[in-house]
Amino acid sequence: MLNLEVMEVMELKFSPKQISNINQVVQGITFELNEGTPRSGKTTSDIFKMADFYLRSPDQNHLVTAYNQEQAYRMFMDGDGLGLVHIFDGCSDIRHDEHGDHLMLYAPNGEKKIYYKGGGKINSVGAITGMSLGTVTFLEFNLLHKDFINECFRRTFAAEWRYHLGEQNPPAPNHPNLELLERFEKSGRFLFRHWTPNDNPILSEERKKELFDELSSSEYLLERDWYGHRVLPQGVIYAMFGKNNKATEIKGNIIETFFTADGGQADATTCAFWVVTHHEGKFYLYRLANYYHSGTETGETKAMSIYAKEIKKFVEWCYTKWKHLPRWNWFFVDPACKTLRTELDLIGIETDKADNNSSDKVSSNGLKIEVGIERLQNTMTSGQFIILENGEEYDHYNFEKEISMYVRNDNGLPIDKYNHALDEARYGNNYFYKTYIA
């Protein structure tokens, strides 16, 4: 049976793109990204690429990660019969130790442990803390949590052959995970490879024609799933948010500071610190930092009293970092979140009712929040809405992630998902717009 399986692997036919990927010399490359359409042959090629790497690597421990462990095993270990457990059948075993599940590979130059783990949630970091790794393979890189990705980079610092391989379908062009790759791009140790259905030898010409005809019904699907381009999802509400809405320093005269907050136990609880400035004849709204916790994403439900204490800690952190800024004038909280307001009041933070657009006139589609959405769109377009990139624990990762996912449905109505930080930002912008612009 073993000989038959080996014969089947040996008879696989690879496309020129797959062969180029497998044979790529990785010396001088710290991060290699294979990005392109679904079913373009990326993963199969990456499996064989890394199988060869594991055999030669002098490092013992390696990691394969996807959104969850099940996906990591299914995509890379099993790989529809072409994964690592099949390639190394007869010279490997599935084992478990203090660091987790792994494939124990009995390589000619020593035993190798290839761990497979989930990295899509904020608490995924704990699964790799303290590990020493030679390589990390990121499956669906854009779906992984940025804290986990950054910890993976640190886990390979001492590797003899330090190398990271990522693959993903085309994300939105402003996806925050793309910023994590800039360190490798700027140091000249990054390689990008683009994939389309033409790179998968399994797809016949007839099937490719069927796919093209099917995807042509939508410009968005054609661009993303046929040409493999990074495009914003159809109906993205804040598509105008871009590089002119980011800064690394506060410019202008400081006018005032304030906080905004919104809460939920199943949904996310979020709080942001803002500063208003006046610069060259215009007022600007800077979003400096953001506390964000989602019970749904982390699987950890917290009482509102705990959220209030963590927000108070966030407030203290803000004024430790920006000592020169004046005390806040307002602490706006969504009026619908009465429990959070009460808990904040109990620990000495007096709150104010946020303008959640409930008093505005109903718009043409029957939703009052459209007034606030339009205001935020306007300040983004004018460049007066700015997030300050602080690169620390209270960053804007979740805000930017929501930006690329908050969309309208087929009837033109905002879908009530991926909008927690965005709702809280809308409250802050409502105050700014009505006070300094309108």
mmCIF file of C-alpha atoms in Angstrom, residues 1-296:
data_model
loop_
_atom_site.group_PDB
_atom_site.id
_atom_site.type_symbol
_atom_site.label_atom_id
_atom_site.label_comp_id
_atom_site.label_asym_id
_atom_site.label_seq_id
_atom_site.Cartn_x
_atom_site.Cartn_y
_atom_site.Cartn_z
ATOM 1 C CA MET A 1 0.000 0.000 0.000
ATOM 2 C CA LEU A 2 2.841 2.393 0.880
ATOM 3 C CA ASN A 3 4.517 1.841 -2.490
ATOM 4 C CA LEU A 4 1.275 2.556 -4.357
ATOM 5 C CA GLU A 5 0.798 5.863 -2.498
ATOM 6 C CA VAL A 6 4.365 6.895 -3.185
ATOM 7 C CA MET A 7 3.894 6.069 -6.861
ATOM 8 C CA GLU A 8 0.740 8.260 -6.975
ATOM 9 C CA VAL A 9 2.610 11.193 -5.468
ATOM 10 C CA MET A 10 5.478 10.770 -7.908
ATOM 11 C CA GLU A 11 3.070 10.871 -10.849
ATOM 12 C CA LEU A 12 1.515 14.210 -9.874
ATOM 13 C CA LYS A 13 1.647 16.858 -12.553
ATOM 14 C CA PHE A 14 2.471 20.383 -11.449
ATOM 15 C CA SER A 15 1.949 23.629 -13.326
ATOM 16 C CA PRO A 16 4.936 25.900 -14.086
ATOM 17 C CA LYS A 17 3.811 28.234 -11.267
ATOM 18 C CA GLN A 18 3.646 25.342 -8.799
ATOM 19 C CA ILE A 19 7.091 24.082 -9.844
ATOM 20 C CA SER A 20 8.525 27.579 -9.501
ATOM 21 C CA ASN A 21 7.052 27.830 -6.005
ATOM 22 C CA ILE A 22 8.328 24.421 -4.902
ATOM 23 C CA ASN A 23 11.844 25.025 -6.240
ATOM 24 C CA GLN A 24 12.163 28.612 -5.042
ATOM 25 C CA VAL A 25 15.477 29.226 -3.290
ATOM 26 C CA VAL A 26 14.480 30.802 0.009
ATOM 27 C CA GLN A 27 17.891 32.031 1.046
ATOM 28 C CA GLY A 28 17.511 35.769 1.687
ATOM 29 C CA ILE A 29 13.710 35.439 2.019
ATOM 30 C CA THR A 30 12.115 35.703 5.452
ATOM 31 C CA PHE A 31 8.493 35.907 4.321
ATOM 32 C CA GLU A 32 7.059 34.476 1.118
ATOM 33 C CA LEU A 33 3.412 35.153 0.257
ATOM 34 C CA ASN A 34 1.389 33.127 -2.234
ATOM 35 C CA GLU A 35 -1.803 35.057 -2.946
ATOM 36 C CA GLY A 36 -4.489 34.435 -5.512
ATOM 37 C CA THR A 37 -7.836 32.992 -6.397
ATOM 38 C CA PRO A 38 -9.520 30.007 -4.743
ATOM 39 C CA ARG A 39 -8.608 26.703 -6.424
ATOM 40 C CA SER A 40 -5.472 28.077 -8.039
ATOM 41 C CA GLY A 41 -3.171 25.333 -6.735
ATOM 42 C CA LYS A 42 -1.450 27.360 -3.991
ATOM 43 C CA THR A 43 -1.957 24.991 -1.074
ATOM 44 C CA THR A 44 -0.976 21.768 -2.846
ATOM 45 C CA SER A 45 2.184 23.412 -4.082
ATOM 46 C CA ASP A 46 2.945 24.824 -0.622
ATOM 47 C CA ILE A 47 2.568 21.388 0.973
ATOM 48 C CA PHE A 48 5.257 19.885 -1.252
ATOM 49 C CA LYS A 49 7.419 22.979 -0.886
ATOM 50 C CA MET A 50 7.381 22.720 2.903
ATOM 51 C CA ALA A 51 7.735 18.903 2.891
ATOM 52 C CA ASP A 52 11.079 19.368 1.176
ATOM 53 C CA PHE A 53 12.001 22.198 3.546
ATOM 54 C CA TYR A 54 11.234 20.145 6.669
ATOM 55 C CA LEU A 55 13.479 17.324 5.464
ATOM 56 C CA ARG A 56 16.445 19.675 5.041
ATOM 57 C CA SER A 57 15.893 22.132 7.891
ATOM 58 C CA PRO A 58 18.268 21.933 10.871
ATOM 59 C CA ASP A 59 15.486 23.262 13.144
ATOM 60 C CA GLN A 60 13.392 20.736 15.047
ATOM 61 C CA ASN A 61 10.087 22.554 15.648
ATOM 62 C CA HIS A 62 7.805 24.007 12.978
ATOM 63 C CA LEU A 63 4.238 25.335 12.888
ATOM 64 C CA VAL A 64 1.335 25.196 10.437
ATOM 65 C CA THR A 65 -1.555 27.472 11.355
ATOM 66 C CA ALA A 66 -5.002 28.319 9.987
ATOM 67 C CA TYR A 67 -8.046 30.018 11.524
ATOM 68 C CA ASN A 68 -8.587 26.949 13.721
ATOM 69 C CA GLN A 69 -6.759 23.688 14.297
ATOM 70 C CA GLU A 70 -9.274 21.627 12.333
ATOM 71 C CA GLN A 71 -8.643 23.723 9.222
ATOM 72 C CA ALA A 72 -4.878 23.526 9.689
ATOM 73 C CA TYR A 73 -5.065 19.731 9.762
ATOM 74 C CA ARG A 74 -7.540 19.431 6.906
ATOM 75 C CA MET A 75 -5.752 21.851 4.571
ATOM 76 C CA PHE A 76 -2.102 20.945 5.164
ATOM 77 C CA MET A 77 -1.782 17.712 7.084
ATOM 78 C CA ASP A 78 -4.424 15.830 5.109
ATOM 79 C CA GLY A 79 -4.609 18.058 2.030
ATOM 80 C CA ASP A 80 -7.212 15.950 0.207
ATOM 81 C CA GLY A 81 -4.860 12.973 0.291
ATOM 82 C CA LEU A 82 -1.794 14.982 -0.694
ATOM 83 C CA GLY A 83 -0.905 16.423 2.713
ATOM 84 C CA LEU A 84 2.079 15.873 4.956
ATOM 85 C CA VAL A 85 0.655 12.784 6.682
ATOM 86 C CA HIS A 86 0.389 11.112 3.257
ATOM 87 C CA ILE A 87 3.698 12.316 1.857
ATOM 88 C CA PHE A 88 5.493 11.113 4.992
ATOM 89 C CA ASP A 89 3.408 7.966 5.519
ATOM 90 C CA GLY A 90 5.667 5.307 6.962
ATOM 91 C CA CYS A 91 8.200 7.755 8.376
ATOM 92 C CA SER A 92 6.010 9.873 10.640
ATOM 93 C CA ASP A 93 3.424 9.655 13.427
ATOM 94 C CA ILE A 94 0.781 11.973 14.867
ATOM 95 C CA ARG A 95 1.857 12.754 18.416
ATOM 96 C CA HIS A 96 0.940 15.035 21.313
ATOM 97 C CA ASP A 97 3.244 16.710 23.840
ATOM 98 C CA GLU A 98 3.204 19.703 26.186
ATOM 99 C CA HIS A 99 3.079 22.067 23.176
ATOM 100 C CA GLY A 100 0.182 20.322 21.446
ATOM 101 C CA ASP A 101 -0.664 18.058 18.511
ATOM 102 C CA HIS A 102 2.010 17.576 15.877
ATOM 103 C CA LEU A 103 3.352 15.356 13.144
ATOM 104 C CA MET A 104 6.557 13.673 14.289
ATOM 105 C CA LEU A 105 8.747 13.330 11.206
ATOM 106 C CA TYR A 106 11.686 10.917 11.306
ATOM 107 C CA ALA A 107 13.926 12.833 8.907
ATOM 108 C CA PRO A 108 17.445 11.739 7.880
ATOM 109 C CA ASN A 109 18.952 14.622 9.869
ATOM 110 C CA GLY A 110 16.869 14.078 13.004
ATOM 111 C CA GLU A 111 13.331 14.149 14.321
ATOM 112 C CA LYS A 112 11.128 17.115 13.350
ATOM 113 C CA LYS A 113 7.926 18.205 15.052
ATOM 114 C CA ILE A 114 5.386 19.951 12.822
ATOM 115 C CA TYR A 115 2.688 21.453 15.048
ATOM 116 C CA TYR A 116 -0.706 22.452 13.686
ATOM 117 C CA LYS A 117 -2.755 25.078 15.518
ATOM 118 C CA GLY A 118 -5.511 27.663 15.144
ATOM 119 C CA GLY A 119 -4.547 31.328 15.056
ATOM 120 C CA GLY A 120 -7.761 33.180 14.302
ATOM 121 C CA LYS A 121 -8.620 34.415 17.797
ATOM 122 C CA ILE A 122 -6.913 36.854 20.117
ATOM 123 C CA ASN A 123 -6.344 34.183 22.764
ATOM 124 C CA SER A 124 -4.586 31.935 20.214
ATOM 125 C CA VAL A 125 -1.300 33.539 21.282
ATOM 126 C CA GLY A 126 -1.241 31.423 24.430
ATOM 127 C CA ALA A 127 -0.914 28.239 22.385
ATOM 128 C CA ILE A 128 2.559 29.209 21.107
ATOM 129 C CA THR A 129 3.976 31.320 23.926
ATOM 130 C CA GLY A 130 7.350 29.946 24.955
ATOM 131 C CA MET A 131 7.853 27.823 21.842
ATOM 132 C CA SER A 132 10.944 27.983 19.644
ATOM 133 C CA LEU A 133 10.146 27.527 15.962
ATOM 134 C CA GLY A 134 12.136 27.226 12.768
ATOM 135 C CA THR A 135 9.337 28.008 10.317
ATOM 136 C CA VAL A 136 5.699 29.060 10.346
ATOM 137 C CA THR A 137 3.236 28.388 7.533
ATOM 138 C CA PHE A 138 0.228 30.731 7.612
ATOM 139 C CA LEU A 139 -2.858 29.369 5.836
ATOM 140 C CA GLU A 140 -5.475 32.036 5.055
ATOM 141 C CA PHE A 141 -3.124 34.681 6.424
ATOM 142 C CA ASN A 142 -5.790 37.408 6.255
ATOM 143 C CA LEU A 143 -8.071 35.465 8.632
ATOM 144 C CA LEU A 144 -5.491 35.120 11.408
ATOM 145 C CA HIS A 145 -5.306 37.458 14.381
ATOM 146 C CA LYS A 146 -2.520 39.999 14.183
ATOM 147 C CA ASP A 147 -1.347 39.362 17.772
ATOM 148 C CA PHE A 148 -0.900 35.694 16.926
ATOM 149 C CA ILE A 149 0.975 36.529 13.716
ATOM 150 C CA ASN A 150 3.343 38.882 15.501
ATOM 151 C CA GLU A 151 4.001 36.288 18.203
ATOM 152 C CA CYS A 152 4.821 33.748 15.477
ATOM 153 C CA PHE A 153 7.442 36.148 14.114
ATOM 154 C CA ARG A 154 8.999 36.337 17.568
ATOM 155 C CA ARG A 155 8.961 32.554 18.021
ATOM 156 C CA THR A 156 11.331 32.163 15.033
ATOM 157 C CA PHE A 157 13.921 34.749 16.122
ATOM 158 C CA ALA A 158 16.481 32.083 17.102
ATOM 159 C CA ALA A 159 15.904 29.732 14.151
ATOM 160 C CA GLU A 160 18.887 28.531 12.113
ATOM 161 C CA TRP A 161 16.827 28.667 8.920
ATOM 162 C CA ARG A 162 14.241 31.347 9.781
ATOM 163 C CA TYR A 163 11.425 31.302 7.236
ATOM 164 C CA HIS A 164 7.713 32.117 7.010
ATOM 165 C CA LEU A 165 5.313 31.063 4.252
ATOM 166 C CA GLY A 166 1.899 32.649 3.890
ATOM 167 C CA GLU A 167 -1.002 32.012 1.566
ATOM 168 C CA GLN A 168 -4.341 33.714 1.173
ATOM 169 C CA ASN A 169 -7.143 34.531 -1.200
ATOM 170 C CA PRO A 170 -7.081 38.225 -2.180
ATOM 171 C CA PRO A 171 -8.094 40.320 0.847
ATOM 172 C CA ALA A 172 -9.472 43.832 0.788
ATOM 173 C CA PRO A 173 -6.656 46.244 -0.175
ATOM 174 C CA ASN A 174 -6.880 47.962 3.220
ATOM 175 C CA HIS A 175 -6.875 44.760 5.290
ATOM 176 C CA PRO A 176 -4.826 45.489 8.439
ATOM 177 C CA ASN A 177 -2.892 42.198 8.297
ATOM 178 C CA LEU A 178 -1.128 43.429 5.162
ATOM 179 C CA GLU A 179 0.638 46.058 7.263
ATOM 180 C CA LEU A 180 2.325 43.260 9.232
ATOM 181 C CA LEU A 181 4.325 42.380 6.126
ATOM 182 C CA GLU A 182 5.870 45.823 5.693
ATOM 183 C CA ARG A 183 8.810 44.937 7.951
ATOM 184 C CA PHE A 184 9.890 42.276 5.461
ATOM 185 C CA GLU A 185 9.162 44.382 2.383
ATOM 186 C CA LYS A 186 11.235 47.292 3.679
ATOM 187 C CA SER A 187 14.142 45.014 4.625
ATOM 188 C CA GLY A 188 14.177 43.402 1.172
ATOM 189 C CA ARG A 189 13.375 39.939 2.547
ATOM 190 C CA PHE A 190 9.866 39.539 1.089
ATOM 191 C CA LEU A 191 8.663 37.607 -1.973
ATOM 192 C CA PHE A 192 5.162 37.856 -3.462
ATOM 193 C CA ARG A 193 3.710 35.358 -5.936
ATOM 194 C CA HIS A 194 0.346 35.832 -7.670
ATOM 195 C CA TRP A 195 -1.987 32.931 -8.577
ATOM 196 C CA THR A 196 -5.024 32.472 -10.861
ATOM 197 C CA PRO A 197 -7.087 29.430 -11.968
ATOM 198 C CA ASN A 198 -4.687 29.053 -14.917
ATOM 199 C CA ASP A 199 -2.020 27.939 -12.435
ATOM 200 C CA ASN A 200 -3.969 24.852 -11.323
ATOM 201 C CA PRO A 201 -3.366 21.879 -13.654
ATOM 202 C CA ILE A 202 -6.395 20.049 -12.226
ATOM 203 C CA LEU A 203 -8.815 22.531 -13.817
ATOM 204 C CA SER A 204 -9.690 21.662 -17.405
ATOM 205 C CA GLU A 205 -10.208 24.345 -20.037
ATOM 206 C CA GLU A 206 -13.907 23.508 -20.018
ATOM 207 C CA ARG A 207 -14.139 23.984 -16.262
ATOM 208 C CA LYS A 208 -12.207 27.252 -16.411
ATOM 209 C CA LYS A 209 -14.626 28.558 -19.039
ATOM 210 C CA GLU A 210 -17.546 27.590 -16.791
ATOM 211 C CA LEU A 211 -15.968 29.438 -13.866
ATOM 212 C CA PHE A 212 -15.259 32.530 -15.947
ATOM 213 C CA ASP A 213 -18.850 32.672 -17.214
ATOM 214 C CA GLU A 214 -20.174 32.181 -13.688
ATOM 215 C CA LEU A 215 -17.960 34.820 -12.098
ATOM 216 C CA SER A 216 -18.588 37.326 -14.889
ATOM 217 C CA SER A 217 -22.040 37.965 -13.438
ATOM 218 C CA SER A 218 -20.347 40.099 -10.768
ATOM 219 C CA GLU A 219 -17.479 42.527 -11.356
ATOM 220 C CA TYR A 220 -16.371 42.026 -7.759
ATOM 221 C CA LEU A 221 -16.300 38.213 -8.027
ATOM 222 C CA LEU A 222 -14.581 38.356 -11.424
ATOM 223 C CA GLU A 223 -11.822 40.610 -10.120
ATOM 224 C CA ARG A 224 -11.282 38.656 -6.906
ATOM 225 C CA ASP A 225 -11.955 35.005 -7.824
ATOM 226 C CA TRP A 226 -10.803 34.983 -11.457
ATOM 227 C CA TYR A 227 -8.112 37.631 -11.781
ATOM 228 C CA GLY A 228 -7.025 37.386 -8.140
ATOM 229 C CA HIS A 229 -7.043 41.131 -7.477
ATOM 230 C CA ARG A 230 -7.478 42.807 -4.123
ATOM 231 C CA VAL A 231 -10.829 44.548 -4.227
ATOM 232 C CA LEU A 232 -13.184 45.932 -1.615
ATOM 233 C CA PRO A 233 -16.319 43.807 -1.090
ATOM 234 C CA GLN A 234 -19.409 45.029 -2.877
ATOM 235 C CA GLY A 235 -21.289 47.585 -0.856
ATOM 236 C CA VAL A 236 -18.468 48.482 1.539
ATOM 237 C CA ILE A 237 -19.820 51.466 3.437
ATOM 238 C CA TYR A 238 -16.561 53.231 4.255
ATOM 239 C CA ALA A 239 -14.688 52.452 1.047
ATOM 240 C CA MET A 240 -13.258 55.997 1.043
ATOM 241 C CA PHE A 241 -11.088 55.257 4.099
ATOM 242 C CA GLY A 242 -7.466 55.209 2.952
ATOM 243 C CA LYS A 243 -3.882 56.296 3.574
ATOM 244 C CA ASN A 244 -4.876 59.943 3.957
ATOM 245 C CA ASN A 245 -6.842 58.870 7.044
ATOM 246 C CA LYS A 246 -3.735 57.584 8.848
ATOM 247 C CA ALA A 247 -0.947 59.460 10.583
ATOM 248 C CA THR A 248 1.973 58.834 12.908
ATOM 249 C CA GLU A 249 1.859 62.197 14.702
ATOM 250 C CA ILE A 250 -0.720 64.713 15.866
ATOM 251 C CA LYS A 251 -0.590 67.982 13.935
ATOM 252 C CA GLY A 252 -2.078 71.336 14.917
ATOM 253 C CA ASN A 253 -3.230 73.054 18.058
ATOM 254 C CA ILE A 254 -4.999 70.819 20.572
ATOM 255 C CA ILE A 255 -8.621 71.883 21.087
ATOM 256 C CA GLU A 256 -10.049 69.145 23.318
ATOM 257 C CA THR A 257 -10.108 65.409 24.071
ATOM 258 C CA PHE A 258 -12.986 63.000 24.682
ATOM 259 C CA PHE A 259 -13.845 59.299 24.844
ATOM 260 C CA THR A 260 -16.560 57.230 23.174
ATOM 261 C CA ALA A 261 -17.749 53.765 24.197
ATOM 262 C CA ASP A 262 -20.223 51.088 23.230
ATOM 263 C CA GLY A 263 -20.806 47.805 25.002
ATOM 264 C CA GLY A 264 -22.129 44.304 24.692
ATOM 265 C CA GLN A 265 -21.391 40.879 26.124
ATOM 266 C CA ALA A 266 -21.979 38.731 23.044
ATOM 267 C CA ASP A 267 -21.012 41.642 20.776
ATOM 268 C CA ALA A 268 -17.848 43.657 21.189
ATOM 269 C CA THR A 269 -17.233 46.255 23.874
ATOM 270 C CA THR A 270 -15.143 49.115 22.546
ATOM 271 C CA CYS A 271 -13.820 52.444 23.806
ATOM 272 C CA ALA A 272 -11.786 55.040 21.905
ATOM 273 C CA PHE A 273 -9.729 58.086 22.877
ATOM 274 C CA TRP A 274 -10.067 61.162 20.631
ATOM 275 C CA VAL A 275 -8.400 64.526 20.214
ATOM 276 C CA VAL A 276 -9.643 67.483 18.164
ATOM 277 C CA THR A 277 -7.015 69.755 16.622
ATOM 278 C CA HIS A 278 -6.940 72.867 14.458
ATOM 279 C CA HIS A 279 -4.343 72.885 11.698
ATOM 280 C CA GLU A 280 -3.943 75.188 8.689
ATOM 281 C CA GLY A 281 -7.499 76.497 8.859
ATOM 282 C CA LYS A 282 -9.247 73.155 9.404
ATOM 283 C CA PHE A 283 -10.417 71.083 12.351
ATOM 284 C CA TYR A 284 -9.255 67.450 12.535
ATOM 285 C CA LEU A 285 -10.498 64.482 14.551
ATOM 286 C CA TYR A 286 -7.778 62.032 15.630
ATOM 287 C CA ARG A 287 -8.653 58.586 16.933
ATOM 288 C CA LEU A 288 -5.639 57.907 19.159
ATOM 289 C CA ALA A 289 -6.263 54.488 20.714
ATOM 290 C CA ASN A 290 -8.908 51.793 21.061
ATOM 291 C CA TYR A 291 -9.864 49.283 23.753
ATOM 292 C CA TYR A 292 -11.712 46.377 22.099
ATOM 293 C CA HIS A 293 -12.929 43.011 23.368
ATOM 294 C CA SER A 294 -15.373 40.631 21.696
ATOM 295 C CA GLY A 295 -17.003 37.868 23.694
ATOM 296 C CA THR A 296 -17.990 36.100 20.486
#
